[in-house]
Amino acid sequence: MNVVLWILQVALAVLFLMAGLLKATQPMDKLLPKMPAMADFPVGVVRFIGIAELAGAVGLILPAATGIAPVLTPLAATGLVIIMIGAMATHARRREPSSIVVNAALLIAAAVIAWGRFGPYAL
């Protein structure tokens, strides 16, 4: 199970790193064609979400890999669960069911990491 958790951690870290970089750095006119739901938020909120996703991506890997404050890994996963709840609510409001499915899959993966790293497979 530890290997499964590491695979999930790396996969989620890569996905959230890419999404976070886009939201944190791209001008809104370049971001909106890729992520139209971001039109519902002011630029500052989009940047905040991007930075939170970047922090979550780093938190999934770095503390666990270095052994320095490894409790931050399940906390990062928990933070990503919260972000995905917000994303699902946004996509539900916009009536985008396919995006909700993707967000739900990411939420479940992050929740499994949080459960595993807080519980039986803590580092």
PDB file of C-alpha atoms in Angstrom:
ATOM      1  CA  MET A   1       0.000   0.000   0.000  1.00  0.00           C
ATOM      2  CA  ASN A   2       2.930   2.322   0.633  1.00  0.00           C
ATOM      3  CA  VAL A   3       3.877   2.021  -3.056  1.00  0.00           C
ATOM      4  CA  VAL A   4       0.310   2.833  -4.101  1.00  0.00           C
ATOM      5  CA  LEU A   5       0.345   5.921  -1.893  1.00  0.00           C
ATOM      6  CA  TRP A   6       3.635   7.079  -3.410  1.00  0.00           C
ATOM      7  CA  ILE A   7       2.265   6.582  -6.929  1.00  0.00           C
ATOM      8  CA  LEU A   8      -0.824   8.608  -6.039  1.00  0.00           C
ATOM      9  CA  GLN A   9       1.303  11.293  -4.398  1.00  0.00           C
ATOM     10  CA  VAL A  10       3.549  11.689  -7.441  1.00  0.00           C
ATOM     11  CA  ALA A  11       0.638  11.634  -9.905  1.00  0.00           C
ATOM     12  CA  LEU A  12      -1.349  14.220  -7.941  1.00  0.00           C
ATOM     13  CA  ALA A  13       1.722  16.364  -7.402  1.00  0.00           C
ATOM     14  CA  VAL A  14       2.374  16.487 -11.152  1.00  0.00           C
ATOM     15  CA  LEU A  15      -1.262  17.317 -11.953  1.00  0.00           C
ATOM     16  CA  PHE A  16      -1.562  20.015  -9.297  1.00  0.00           C
ATOM     17  CA  LEU A  17       1.855  21.422 -10.175  1.00  0.00           C
ATOM     18  CA  MET A  18       0.769  21.911 -13.797  1.00  0.00           C
ATOM     19  CA  ALA A  19      -2.658  23.331 -12.889  1.00  0.00           C
ATOM     20  CA  GLY A  20      -1.209  25.548 -10.174  1.00  0.00           C
ATOM     21  CA  LEU A  21       1.482  26.943 -12.467  1.00  0.00           C
ATOM     22  CA  LEU A  22      -1.133  27.844 -15.065  1.00  0.00           C
ATOM     23  CA  LYS A  23      -3.379  29.578 -12.536  1.00  0.00           C
ATOM     24  CA  ALA A  24      -0.527  31.343 -10.762  1.00  0.00           C
ATOM     25  CA  THR A  25       1.327  32.633 -13.825  1.00  0.00           C
ATOM     26  CA  GLN A  26      -0.863  32.847 -16.944  1.00  0.00           C
ATOM     27  CA  PRO A  27      -2.739  36.004 -17.892  1.00  0.00           C
ATOM     28  CA  MET A  28      -6.489  35.497 -17.685  1.00  0.00           C
ATOM     29  CA  ASP A  29      -6.981  35.813 -21.448  1.00  0.00           C
ATOM     30  CA  LYS A  30      -4.645  32.832 -21.985  1.00  0.00           C
ATOM     31  CA  LEU A  31      -6.003  30.863 -19.025  1.00  0.00           C
ATOM     32  CA  LEU A  32      -9.731  31.088 -19.798  1.00  0.00           C
ATOM     33  CA  PRO A  33      -9.687  28.974 -22.993  1.00  0.00           C
ATOM     34  CA  LYS A  34      -8.077  26.145 -20.995  1.00  0.00           C
ATOM     35  CA  MET A  35     -10.027  26.668 -17.761  1.00  0.00           C
ATOM     36  CA  PRO A  36     -13.269  28.535 -18.499  1.00  0.00           C
ATOM     37  CA  ALA A  37     -14.549  28.144 -14.925  1.00  0.00           C
ATOM     38  CA  MET A  38     -11.877  30.614 -13.797  1.00  0.00           C
ATOM     39  CA  ALA A  39     -13.963  33.364 -15.407  1.00  0.00           C
ATOM     40  CA  ASP A  40     -16.177  33.179 -12.304  1.00  0.00           C
ATOM     41  CA  PHE A  41     -13.355  34.497 -10.095  1.00  0.00           C
ATOM     42  CA  PRO A  42     -11.294  37.679  -9.848  1.00  0.00           C
ATOM     43  CA  VAL A  43      -7.643  37.430 -10.846  1.00  0.00           C
ATOM     44  CA  GLY A  44      -6.468  37.534  -7.224  1.00  0.00           C
ATOM     45  CA  VAL A  45      -8.581  34.523  -6.302  1.00  0.00           C
ATOM     46  CA  VAL A  46      -7.344  32.585  -9.326  1.00  0.00           C
ATOM     47  CA  ARG A  47      -3.746  33.357  -8.327  1.00  0.00           C
ATOM     48  CA  PHE A  48      -4.476  32.276  -4.734  1.00  0.00           C
ATOM     49  CA  ILE A  49      -5.961  28.975  -5.931  1.00  0.00           C
ATOM     50  CA  GLY A  50      -2.893  28.424  -8.126  1.00  0.00           C
ATOM     51  CA  ILE A  51      -0.492  29.090  -5.258  1.00  0.00           C
ATOM     52  CA  ALA A  52      -2.510  26.787  -2.975  1.00  0.00           C
ATOM     53  CA  GLU A  53      -2.328  24.043  -5.602  1.00  0.00           C
ATOM     54  CA  LEU A  54       1.428  24.556  -5.963  1.00  0.00           C
ATOM     55  CA  ALA A  55       1.867  24.357  -2.196  1.00  0.00           C
ATOM     56  CA  GLY A  56      -0.222  21.184  -2.126  1.00  0.00           C
ATOM     57  CA  ALA A  57       1.873  19.622  -4.899  1.00  0.00           C
ATOM     58  CA  VAL A  58       5.116  20.370  -3.079  1.00  0.00           C
ATOM     59  CA  GLY A  59       3.605  19.221   0.217  1.00  0.00           C
ATOM     60  CA  LEU A  60       2.639  15.852  -1.226  1.00  0.00           C
ATOM     61  CA  ILE A  61       6.251  14.991  -2.039  1.00  0.00           C
ATOM     62  CA  LEU A  62       8.871  17.048  -0.230  1.00  0.00           C
ATOM     63  CA  PRO A  63       8.082  16.371   3.456  1.00  0.00           C
ATOM     64  CA  ALA A  64       7.581  12.646   2.874  1.00  0.00           C
ATOM     65  CA  ALA A  65      10.688  12.325   0.710  1.00  0.00           C
ATOM     66  CA  THR A  66      12.988  14.236   3.062  1.00  0.00           C
ATOM     67  CA  GLY A  67      11.545  13.026   6.353  1.00  0.00           C
ATOM     68  CA  ILE A  68      11.381  16.656   7.515  1.00  0.00           C
ATOM     69  CA  ALA A  69       7.950  17.343   9.041  1.00  0.00           C
ATOM     70  CA  PRO A  70       6.283  14.396   7.261  1.00  0.00           C
ATOM     71  CA  VAL A  71       2.934  15.295   8.856  1.00  0.00           C
ATOM     72  CA  LEU A  72       2.747  18.015   6.200  1.00  0.00           C
ATOM     73  CA  THR A  73       2.130  15.387   3.502  1.00  0.00           C
ATOM     74  CA  PRO A  74      -1.329  14.300   4.736  1.00  0.00           C
ATOM     75  CA  LEU A  75      -2.104  17.921   5.579  1.00  0.00           C
ATOM     76  CA  ALA A  76      -1.300  18.877   1.974  1.00  0.00           C
ATOM     77  CA  ALA A  77      -3.570  16.083   0.749  1.00  0.00           C
ATOM     78  CA  THR A  78      -6.330  17.351   3.047  1.00  0.00           C
ATOM     79  CA  GLY A  79      -5.888  20.855   1.652  1.00  0.00           C
ATOM     80  CA  LEU A  80      -6.237  19.500  -1.879  1.00  0.00           C
ATOM     81  CA  VAL A  81      -9.449  17.716  -0.843  1.00  0.00           C
ATOM     82  CA  ILE A  82     -10.804  21.095   0.276  1.00  0.00           C
ATOM     83  CA  ILE A  83      -9.759  22.709  -3.016  1.00  0.00           C
ATOM     84  CA  MET A  84     -11.510  19.928  -4.953  1.00  0.00           C
ATOM     85  CA  ILE A  85     -14.712  20.415  -2.942  1.00  0.00           C
ATOM     86  CA  GLY A  86     -14.675  24.062  -4.014  1.00  0.00           C
ATOM     87  CA  ALA A  87     -13.927  23.095  -7.615  1.00  0.00           C
ATOM     88  CA  MET A  88     -16.817  20.620  -7.630  1.00  0.00           C
ATOM     89  CA  ALA A  89     -19.169  23.279  -6.279  1.00  0.00           C
ATOM     90  CA  THR A  90     -18.048  25.709  -8.991  1.00  0.00           C
ATOM     91  CA  HIS A  91     -18.522  23.146 -11.756  1.00  0.00           C
ATOM     92  CA  ALA A  92     -21.907  22.115 -10.337  1.00  0.00           C
ATOM     93  CA  ARG A  93     -23.030  25.739 -10.415  1.00  0.00           C
ATOM     94  CA  ARG A  94     -21.819  25.985 -14.019  1.00  0.00           C
ATOM     95  CA  ARG A  95     -23.508  22.663 -14.902  1.00  0.00           C
ATOM     96  CA  GLU A  96     -20.286  20.976 -16.022  1.00  0.00           C
ATOM     97  CA  PRO A  97     -20.728  17.314 -15.031  1.00  0.00           C
ATOM     98  CA  SER A  98     -17.605  16.028 -16.789  1.00  0.00           C
ATOM     99  CA  SER A  99     -15.453  18.422 -14.777  1.00  0.00           C
ATOM    100  CA  ILE A 100     -17.171  17.294 -11.588  1.00  0.00           C
ATOM    101  CA  VAL A 101     -16.183  13.698 -12.359  1.00  0.00           C
ATOM    102  CA  VAL A 102     -12.526  14.701 -12.806  1.00  0.00           C
ATOM    103  CA  ASN A 103     -12.593  16.727  -9.582  1.00  0.00           C
ATOM    104  CA  ALA A 104     -14.213  13.824  -7.733  1.00  0.00           C
ATOM    105  CA  ALA A 105     -11.453  11.461  -8.893  1.00  0.00           C
ATOM    106  CA  LEU A 106      -8.790  13.909  -7.713  1.00  0.00           C
ATOM    107  CA  LEU A 107     -10.638  14.364  -4.415  1.00  0.00           C
ATOM    108  CA  ILE A 108     -10.774  10.601  -3.839  1.00  0.00           C
ATOM    109  CA  ALA A 109      -7.063  10.213  -4.617  1.00  0.00           C
ATOM    110  CA  ALA A 110      -6.161  13.038  -2.230  1.00  0.00           C
ATOM    111  CA  ALA A 111      -8.456  11.596   0.454  1.00  0.00           C
ATOM    112  CA  VAL A 112      -6.792   8.178   0.130  1.00  0.00           C
ATOM    113  CA  ILE A 113      -3.388   9.824   0.567  1.00  0.00           C
ATOM    114  CA  ALA A 114      -4.590  11.760   3.616  1.00  0.00           C
ATOM    115  CA  TRP A 115      -6.095   8.615   5.146  1.00  0.00           C
ATOM    116  CA  GLY A 116      -3.033   6.509   4.453  1.00  0.00           C
ATOM    117  CA  ARG A 117      -0.464   9.033   5.591  1.00  0.00           C
ATOM    118  CA  PHE A 118      -2.391  10.078   8.713  1.00  0.00           C
ATOM    119  CA  GLY A 119      -3.189   6.462   9.567  1.00  0.00           C
ATOM    120  CA  PRO A 120      -1.748   3.058   8.883  1.00  0.00           C
ATOM    121  CA  TYR A 121       0.971   4.144   6.457  1.00  0.00           C
ATOM    122  CA  ALA A 122       2.200   7.291   8.180  1.00  0.00           C
ATOM    123  CA  LEU A 123       5.762   8.260   7.427  1.00  0.00           C
TER     124      LEU A 123
END
